[in-house]
Coordinates of C-alpha atoms in Angstrom, one line a residue:
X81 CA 247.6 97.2 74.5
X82 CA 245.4 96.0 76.9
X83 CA 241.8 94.7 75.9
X84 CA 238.4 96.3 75.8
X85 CA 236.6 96.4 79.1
X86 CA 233.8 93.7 78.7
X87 CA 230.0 94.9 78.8
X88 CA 228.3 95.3 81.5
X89 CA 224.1 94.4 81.6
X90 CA 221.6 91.7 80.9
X91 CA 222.5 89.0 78.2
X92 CA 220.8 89.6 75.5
X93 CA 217.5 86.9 75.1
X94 CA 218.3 83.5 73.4
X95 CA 216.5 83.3 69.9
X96 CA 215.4 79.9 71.8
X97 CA 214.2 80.9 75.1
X98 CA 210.5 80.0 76.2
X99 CA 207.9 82.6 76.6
X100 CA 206.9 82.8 80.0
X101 CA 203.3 84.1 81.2
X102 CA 202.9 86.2 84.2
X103 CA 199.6 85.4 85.9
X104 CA 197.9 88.9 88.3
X105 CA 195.2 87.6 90.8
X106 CA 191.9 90.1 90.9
X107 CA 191.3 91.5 94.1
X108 CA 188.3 89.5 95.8
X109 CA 185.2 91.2 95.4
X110 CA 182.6 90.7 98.6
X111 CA 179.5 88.6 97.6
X112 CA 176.7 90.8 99.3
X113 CA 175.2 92.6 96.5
X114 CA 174.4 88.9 94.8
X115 CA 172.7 87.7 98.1
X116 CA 170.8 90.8 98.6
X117 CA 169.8 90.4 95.0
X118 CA 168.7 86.7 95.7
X119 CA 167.0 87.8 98.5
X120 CA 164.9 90.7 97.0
X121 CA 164.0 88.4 94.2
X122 CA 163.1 85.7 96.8
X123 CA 160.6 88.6 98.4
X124 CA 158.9 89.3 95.7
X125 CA 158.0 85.7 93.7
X126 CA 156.7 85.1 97.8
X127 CA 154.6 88.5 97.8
X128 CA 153.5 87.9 94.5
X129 CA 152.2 84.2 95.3
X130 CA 150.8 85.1 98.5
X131 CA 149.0 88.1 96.9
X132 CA 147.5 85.7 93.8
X133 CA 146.5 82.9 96.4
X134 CA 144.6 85.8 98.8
X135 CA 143.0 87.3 95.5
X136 CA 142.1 83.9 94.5
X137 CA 140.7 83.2 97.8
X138 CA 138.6 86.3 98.2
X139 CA 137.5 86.0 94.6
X140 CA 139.2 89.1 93.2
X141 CA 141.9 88.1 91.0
X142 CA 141.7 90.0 87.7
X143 CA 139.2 92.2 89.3
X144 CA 140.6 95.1 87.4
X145 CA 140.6 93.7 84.1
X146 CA 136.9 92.2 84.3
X147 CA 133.9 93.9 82.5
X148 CA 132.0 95.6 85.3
X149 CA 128.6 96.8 84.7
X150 CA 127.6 99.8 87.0
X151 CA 123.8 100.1 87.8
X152 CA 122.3 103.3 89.3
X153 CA 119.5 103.6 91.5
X154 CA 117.4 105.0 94.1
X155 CA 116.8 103.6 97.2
X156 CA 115.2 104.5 100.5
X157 CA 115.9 102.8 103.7
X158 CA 117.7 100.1 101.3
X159 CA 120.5 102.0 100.7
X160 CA 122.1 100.3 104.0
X161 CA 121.9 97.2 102.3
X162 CA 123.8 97.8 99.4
X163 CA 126.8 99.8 101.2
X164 CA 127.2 96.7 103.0
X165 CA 131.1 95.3 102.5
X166 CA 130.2 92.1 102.1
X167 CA 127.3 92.9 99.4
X168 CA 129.1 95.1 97.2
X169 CA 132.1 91.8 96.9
X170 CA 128.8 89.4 96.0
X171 CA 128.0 91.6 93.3
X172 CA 131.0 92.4 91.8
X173 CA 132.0 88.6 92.2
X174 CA 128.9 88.6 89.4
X175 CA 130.2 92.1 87.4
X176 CA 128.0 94.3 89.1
X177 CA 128.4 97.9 90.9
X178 CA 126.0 99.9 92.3
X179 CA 125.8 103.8 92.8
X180 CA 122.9 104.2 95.1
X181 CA 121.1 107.4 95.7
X182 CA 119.7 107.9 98.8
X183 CA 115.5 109.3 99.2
X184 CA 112.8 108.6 101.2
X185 CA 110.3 106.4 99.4
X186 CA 107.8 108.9 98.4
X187 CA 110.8 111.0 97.2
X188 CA 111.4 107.6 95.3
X189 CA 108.3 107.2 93.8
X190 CA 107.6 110.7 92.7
X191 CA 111.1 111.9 91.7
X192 CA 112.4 112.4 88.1
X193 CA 113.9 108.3 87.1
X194 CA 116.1 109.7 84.4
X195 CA 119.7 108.3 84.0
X196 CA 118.5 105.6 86.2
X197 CA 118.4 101.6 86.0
X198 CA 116.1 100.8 89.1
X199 CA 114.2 102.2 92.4
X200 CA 113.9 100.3 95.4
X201 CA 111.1 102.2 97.5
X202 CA 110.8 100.5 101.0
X203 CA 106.8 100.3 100.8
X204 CA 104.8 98.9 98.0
X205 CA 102.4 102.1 97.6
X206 CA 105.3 103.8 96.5
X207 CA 106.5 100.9 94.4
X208 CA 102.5 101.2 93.1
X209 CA 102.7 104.8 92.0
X210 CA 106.0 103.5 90.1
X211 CA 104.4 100.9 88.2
X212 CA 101.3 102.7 87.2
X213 CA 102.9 105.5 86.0
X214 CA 105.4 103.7 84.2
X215 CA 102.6 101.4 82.6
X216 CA 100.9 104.4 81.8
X217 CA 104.0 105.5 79.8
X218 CA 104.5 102.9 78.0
X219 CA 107.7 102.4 79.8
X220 CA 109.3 99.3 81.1
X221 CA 109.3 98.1 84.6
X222 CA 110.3 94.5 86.0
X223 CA 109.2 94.3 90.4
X224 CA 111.2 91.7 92.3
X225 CA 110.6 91.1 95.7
X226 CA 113.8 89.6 97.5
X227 CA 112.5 90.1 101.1
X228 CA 110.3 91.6 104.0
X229 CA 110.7 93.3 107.2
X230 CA 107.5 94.2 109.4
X231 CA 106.8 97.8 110.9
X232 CA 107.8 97.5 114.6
X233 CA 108.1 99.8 117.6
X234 CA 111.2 100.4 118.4
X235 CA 111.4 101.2 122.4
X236 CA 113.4 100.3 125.8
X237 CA 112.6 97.3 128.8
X238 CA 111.4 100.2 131.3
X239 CA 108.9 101.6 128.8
X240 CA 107.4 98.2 127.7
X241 CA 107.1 97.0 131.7
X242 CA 105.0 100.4 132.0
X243 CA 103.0 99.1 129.2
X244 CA 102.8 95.3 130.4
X245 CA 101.6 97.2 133.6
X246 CA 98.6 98.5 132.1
X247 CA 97.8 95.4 129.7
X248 CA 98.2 97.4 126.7
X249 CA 101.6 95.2 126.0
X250 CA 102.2 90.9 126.5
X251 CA 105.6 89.6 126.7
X252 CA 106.4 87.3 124.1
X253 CA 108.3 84.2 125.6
X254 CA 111.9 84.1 125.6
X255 CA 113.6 81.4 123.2
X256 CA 116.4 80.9 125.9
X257 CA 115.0 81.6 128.9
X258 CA 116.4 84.6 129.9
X259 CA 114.7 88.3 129.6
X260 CA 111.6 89.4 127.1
X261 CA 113.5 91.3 124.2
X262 CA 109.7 91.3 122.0
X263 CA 106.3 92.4 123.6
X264 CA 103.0 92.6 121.4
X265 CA 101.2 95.5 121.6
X266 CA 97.3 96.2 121.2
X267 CA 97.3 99.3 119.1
X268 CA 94.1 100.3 120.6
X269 CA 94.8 100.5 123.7
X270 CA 97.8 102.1 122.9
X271 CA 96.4 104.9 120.7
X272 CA 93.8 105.6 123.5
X273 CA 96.5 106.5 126.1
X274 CA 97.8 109.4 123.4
X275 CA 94.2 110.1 123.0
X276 CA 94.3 110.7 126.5
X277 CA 97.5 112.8 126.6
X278 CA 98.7 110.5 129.6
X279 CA 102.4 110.9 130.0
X280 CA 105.1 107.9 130.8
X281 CA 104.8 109.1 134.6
X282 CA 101.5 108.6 134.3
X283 CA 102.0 105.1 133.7
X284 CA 104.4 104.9 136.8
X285 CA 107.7 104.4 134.4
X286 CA 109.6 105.9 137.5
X287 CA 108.8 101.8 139.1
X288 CA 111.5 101.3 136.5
X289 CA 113.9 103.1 137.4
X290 CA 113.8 106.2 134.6
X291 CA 111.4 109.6 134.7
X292 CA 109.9 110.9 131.1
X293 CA 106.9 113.4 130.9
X294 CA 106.4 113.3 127.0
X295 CA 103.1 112.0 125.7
X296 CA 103.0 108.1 125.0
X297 CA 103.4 108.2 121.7
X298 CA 105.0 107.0 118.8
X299 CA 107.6 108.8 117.0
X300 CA 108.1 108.5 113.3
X301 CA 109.7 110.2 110.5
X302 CA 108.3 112.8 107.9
X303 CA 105.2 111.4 106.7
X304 CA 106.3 113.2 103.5
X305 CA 109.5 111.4 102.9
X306 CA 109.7 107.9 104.9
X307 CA 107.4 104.9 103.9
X308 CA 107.5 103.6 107.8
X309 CA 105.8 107.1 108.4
X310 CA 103.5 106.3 105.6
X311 CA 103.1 102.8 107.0
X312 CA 102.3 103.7 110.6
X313 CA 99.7 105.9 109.2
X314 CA 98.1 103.0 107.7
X315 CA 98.3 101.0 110.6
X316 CA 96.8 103.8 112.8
X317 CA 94.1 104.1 110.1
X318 CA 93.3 100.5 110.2
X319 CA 93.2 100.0 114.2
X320 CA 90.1 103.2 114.1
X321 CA 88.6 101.7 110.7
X322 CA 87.6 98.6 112.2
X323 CA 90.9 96.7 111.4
X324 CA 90.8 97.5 107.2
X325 CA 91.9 99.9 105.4
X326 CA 90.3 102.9 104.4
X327 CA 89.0 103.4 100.4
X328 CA 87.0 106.1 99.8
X329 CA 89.1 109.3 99.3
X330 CA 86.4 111.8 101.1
X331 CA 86.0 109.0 103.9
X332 CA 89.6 108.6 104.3
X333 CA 90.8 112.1 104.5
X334 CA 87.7 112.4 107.4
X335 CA 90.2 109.6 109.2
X336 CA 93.6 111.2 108.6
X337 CA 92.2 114.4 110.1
X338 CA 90.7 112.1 112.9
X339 CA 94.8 110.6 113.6
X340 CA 96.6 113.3 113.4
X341 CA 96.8 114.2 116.6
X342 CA 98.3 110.8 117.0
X343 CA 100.8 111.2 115.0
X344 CA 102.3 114.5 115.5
X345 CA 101.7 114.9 119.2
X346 CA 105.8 115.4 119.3
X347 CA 106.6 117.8 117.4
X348 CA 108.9 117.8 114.3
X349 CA 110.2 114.4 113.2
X350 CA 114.2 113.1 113.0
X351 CA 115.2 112.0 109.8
X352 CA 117.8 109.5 111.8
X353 CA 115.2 108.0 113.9
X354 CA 117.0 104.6 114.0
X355 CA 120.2 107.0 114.9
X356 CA 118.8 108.6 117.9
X357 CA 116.7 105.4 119.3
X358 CA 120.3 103.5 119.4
X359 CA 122.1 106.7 120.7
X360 CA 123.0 106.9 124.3
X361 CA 120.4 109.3 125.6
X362 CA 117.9 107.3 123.1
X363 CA 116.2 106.1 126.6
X364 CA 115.4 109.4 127.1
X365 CA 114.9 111.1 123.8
X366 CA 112.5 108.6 121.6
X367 CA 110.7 106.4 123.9
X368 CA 108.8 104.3 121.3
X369 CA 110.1 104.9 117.7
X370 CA 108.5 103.1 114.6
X371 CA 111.3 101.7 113.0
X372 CA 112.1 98.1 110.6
X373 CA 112.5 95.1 112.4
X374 CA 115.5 94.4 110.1
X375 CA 117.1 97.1 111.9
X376 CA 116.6 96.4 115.0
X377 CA 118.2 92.6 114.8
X378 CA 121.3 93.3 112.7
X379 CA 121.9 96.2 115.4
X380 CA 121.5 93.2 118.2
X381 CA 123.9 91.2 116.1
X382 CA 126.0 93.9 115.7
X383 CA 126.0 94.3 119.6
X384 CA 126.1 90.3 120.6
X385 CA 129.1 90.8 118.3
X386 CA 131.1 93.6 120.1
X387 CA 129.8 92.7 123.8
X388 CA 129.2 88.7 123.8
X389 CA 125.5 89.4 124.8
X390 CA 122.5 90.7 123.6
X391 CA 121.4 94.0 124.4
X392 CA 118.3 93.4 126.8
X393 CA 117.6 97.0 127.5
X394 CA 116.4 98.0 124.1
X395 CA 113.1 96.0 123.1
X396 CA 110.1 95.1 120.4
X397 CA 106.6 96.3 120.4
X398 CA 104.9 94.1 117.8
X399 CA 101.3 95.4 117.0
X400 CA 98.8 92.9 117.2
X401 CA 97.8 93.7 113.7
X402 CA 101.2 92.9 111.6
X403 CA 102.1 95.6 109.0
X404 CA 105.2 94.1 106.2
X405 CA 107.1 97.4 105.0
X406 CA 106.5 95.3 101.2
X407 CA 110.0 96.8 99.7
X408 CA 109.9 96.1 95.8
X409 CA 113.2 96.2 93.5
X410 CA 111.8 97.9 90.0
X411 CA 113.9 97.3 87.3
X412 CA 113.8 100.1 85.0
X413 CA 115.4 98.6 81.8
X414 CA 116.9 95.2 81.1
X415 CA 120.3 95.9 82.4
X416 CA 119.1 95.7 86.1
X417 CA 117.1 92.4 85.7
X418 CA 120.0 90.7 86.9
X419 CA 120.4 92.1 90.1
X420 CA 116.9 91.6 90.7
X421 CA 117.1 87.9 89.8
X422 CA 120.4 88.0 92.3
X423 CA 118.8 89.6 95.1
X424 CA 115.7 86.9 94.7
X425 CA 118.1 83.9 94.1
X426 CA 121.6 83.9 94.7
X427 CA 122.3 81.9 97.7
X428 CA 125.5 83.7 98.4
X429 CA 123.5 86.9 98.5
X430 CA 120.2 85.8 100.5
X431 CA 122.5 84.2 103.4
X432 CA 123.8 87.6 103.5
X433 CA 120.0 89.3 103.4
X434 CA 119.0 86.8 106.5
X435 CA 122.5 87.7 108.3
X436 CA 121.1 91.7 107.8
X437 CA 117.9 91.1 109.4
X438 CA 115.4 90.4 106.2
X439 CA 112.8 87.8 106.1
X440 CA 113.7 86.1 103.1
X441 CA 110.6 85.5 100.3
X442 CA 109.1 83.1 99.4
X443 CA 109.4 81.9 102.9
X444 CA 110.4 78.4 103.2
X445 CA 109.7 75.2 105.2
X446 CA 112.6 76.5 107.3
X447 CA 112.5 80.0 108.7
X448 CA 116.2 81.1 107.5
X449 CA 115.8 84.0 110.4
X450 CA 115.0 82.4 113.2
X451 CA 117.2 79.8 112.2
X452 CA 120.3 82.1 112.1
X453 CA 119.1 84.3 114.9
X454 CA 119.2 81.2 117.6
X455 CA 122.7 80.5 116.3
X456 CA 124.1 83.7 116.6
X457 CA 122.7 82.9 119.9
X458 CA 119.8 86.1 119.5
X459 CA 116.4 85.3 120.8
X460 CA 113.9 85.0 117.7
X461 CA 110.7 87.0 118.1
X462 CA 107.8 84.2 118.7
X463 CA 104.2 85.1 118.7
X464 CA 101.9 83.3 120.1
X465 CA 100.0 80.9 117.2
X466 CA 96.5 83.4 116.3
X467 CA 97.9 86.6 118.3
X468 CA 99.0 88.6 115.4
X469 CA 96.3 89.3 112.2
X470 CA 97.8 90.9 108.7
X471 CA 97.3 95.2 108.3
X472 CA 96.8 96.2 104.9
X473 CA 97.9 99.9 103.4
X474 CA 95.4 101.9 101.7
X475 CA 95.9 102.6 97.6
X476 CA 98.9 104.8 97.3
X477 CA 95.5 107.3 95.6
X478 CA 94.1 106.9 98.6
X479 CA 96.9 107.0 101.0
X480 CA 98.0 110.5 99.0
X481 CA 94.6 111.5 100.1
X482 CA 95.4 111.2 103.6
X483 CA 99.0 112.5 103.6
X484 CA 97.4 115.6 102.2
X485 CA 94.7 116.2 104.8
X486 CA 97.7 115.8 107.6
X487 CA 100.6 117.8 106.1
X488 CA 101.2 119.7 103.3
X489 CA 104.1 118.0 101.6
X490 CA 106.5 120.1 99.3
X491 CA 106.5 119.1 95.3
X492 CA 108.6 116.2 94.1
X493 CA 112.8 116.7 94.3
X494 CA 114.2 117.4 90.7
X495 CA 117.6 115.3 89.6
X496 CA 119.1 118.1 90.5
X497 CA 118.2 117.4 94.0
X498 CA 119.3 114.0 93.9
X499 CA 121.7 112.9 96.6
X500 CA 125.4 112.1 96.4
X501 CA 125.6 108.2 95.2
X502 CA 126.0 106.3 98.7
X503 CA 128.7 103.6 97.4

């Protein structure tokens, strides 16, 4: 018998064999997503440090988080002031906003002050009528009086020649040599050519190379609203009240009735005087317009700025017989004190007043205008030593008087009437 067929297969596995391990390699996996990572993260700390080194810079870092204290007000002609970039970061640097309502400076000093801090009326009559009646109320009022800015006439290098023509206007000398941007003007002999009713091509303006048959006279804005209205009424009034201002209410409405014609000989006045007179067709439209000298040199600044030169076209008339607009910051409770004592003292803040056009007071040794004016490479205005005497304003009583002989003036605005804040 034959033997069994042996079994096919794998042995089976010693009792003594070794384990052995089998080792399976991951598939590679691609390194991108960890560099973009590194990169992102690399972005950000470099945003983030740039961003805390510019806030740190510009002195805003934390901004949010800081207690800011918001002070509302109304201002007249101010109001430019504090909408000014550069103002509004100097007063927060010191935790302080401003919502500004915008009104003419009788509006200012005859409008309802509830829900507000402080008033900044561009004249001191109106800043006055604000402290008497506030006195009278037993209510508390603190003035400050951070700087000036004298009444000027506002007009263009054709019109003045006209005027130099007929000696009623003197070139002031030119700081660098060049062209006459300031003239002073003898306010008599200016009012008498209105009086007159003589024309610019009466005064042979076409030698200069422009036509213009309005009146010579000076345009102003609504002697109801605008304290340079107001102030050129008391600088007319002084010139035909033998260079003082009027103080007897019967006498002084006489004299109003006397001017009027010198006031109003154009018609209706612009609320945007300083608009129209920098306008393109201002040549044309408002001859000689009674504006603040302030404006007239931060728009030169503005203008050297854009152009690399001065604008020589557009000139001063400074009356013989100097009128200072007297703008007064009234503090109507304690809170605002501070930006009074700012606007008066902070150096950061009072550069930026000179660089806007103000005479800074006190006035110093040096005068900070002039000073920055020559460097900005604008011609300071330089009257001659004993050309120019000081023009008073009547009592804001008195100076009610006259309004009210002139024009009939509608009754004070409500808050209702109150103006969107300007910033």
């Amino acid at each position: 018998m034959d033997d069994p067929a042996p079994l096919t297969g794998p042995a089976p596995a010693s009792s003594t064999a070794e384990p052995s391990l089998a080792v399976v390699r991951a598939a590679p996996r691609s390194l991108w997503p960890r560099v973009l990572r590194a990169l992102t993260l690399a972005v950000v700390m470099a945003l983030t440090v740039t961003g805390v080194v510019c806030l740190t810079m510009t002195q805003h870092l934390l901004l949010p988080f800081e207690q800011v204290t918001t002070l509302r007000g109304r201002l007249a002609s101010i109001s430019d002031f504090f909408e000014d970039p550069q103002v509004i970061r100097i007063l927060r640097k010191h935790g302080l906003r401003v919502e500004a309502f915008n009104a003419g400076s009788r509006q200012v000093a005859t409008g309802s002050l509830k829900g507000l801090d402080f008033v900044f009326p561009s004249g001191k009559p109106a800043a006055d009528r604000i402290n008497d009646a506030r006195q009278a109320a037993g209510e508390y009022s603190k003035n400050f009086h951070p700087f000036d800015s004298p009444l000027v006439l506002a007009s263009f290098r054709a019109y003045a020649e006209a005027l130099h023509a007929r000696h009623v206007a003197s070139p002031q000398r030119a700081s660098d040599g060049g062209q006459p941007l300031y003239y002073t003007l003898d306010m008599d002999k200016f009012l008498s050519l209105t009086r007159q009713r003589l024309s610019w091509n009466d005064l042979h303006v076409g030698r200069y190379g422009i036509s213009n048959d309005n009146l010579v006279v000076a345009q102003t804005s609504d002697i109801c609203q605008s304290n340079s209205a107001d102030g050129y009424l008391g600088l007319v009034a002084s010139t035909r009240h033998h260079n003082a201002p009027p103080t007897e209410p019967t006498s002084a409405r006489a004299l109003a009735r006397g001017i009027s014609s010198l006031l109003l000989s154009q018609g209706s006045a612009s609320d945007s005087l300083y608009t129209y007179y920098i306008d393109s067709n201002g040549i044309s439209q408002d001859p000689i317009a009674v504006l603040y000298e302030h404006q007239y040199l931060a728009y030169q600044a503005a203008y050297r700025a854009a152009h690399g030169t001065a604008d020589t076209e557009r000139v001063l008339l400074y009356p013989r017989a100097e009128m200072m607009s007297q703008p007064h910051f009234i503090a109507l409770n304690h809170k605002a004190d501070q930006l009074g004592k700012l606007l008066e003292a902070d150096p950061e803040l009072r550069r930026r007043e000179t660089q806007l056009g103000y005479q800074l007071l006190p006035s110093g040794s040096v005068n900070e205008l002039a000073t920055y004016l020559n460097g900005e490479g604008i011609p300071a205005p330089q009257p001659s030593s004993g050309e120019q005497t000081v023009a008073k304003m009547p009592d804001w009583q008195v100076l009610e008087q006259m309004i009210a002989a002139i024009k009939q003036c509608p009754k004070p605005v409500s808050d209702q009437g109150q103006q969107k804040p300007s910033g």
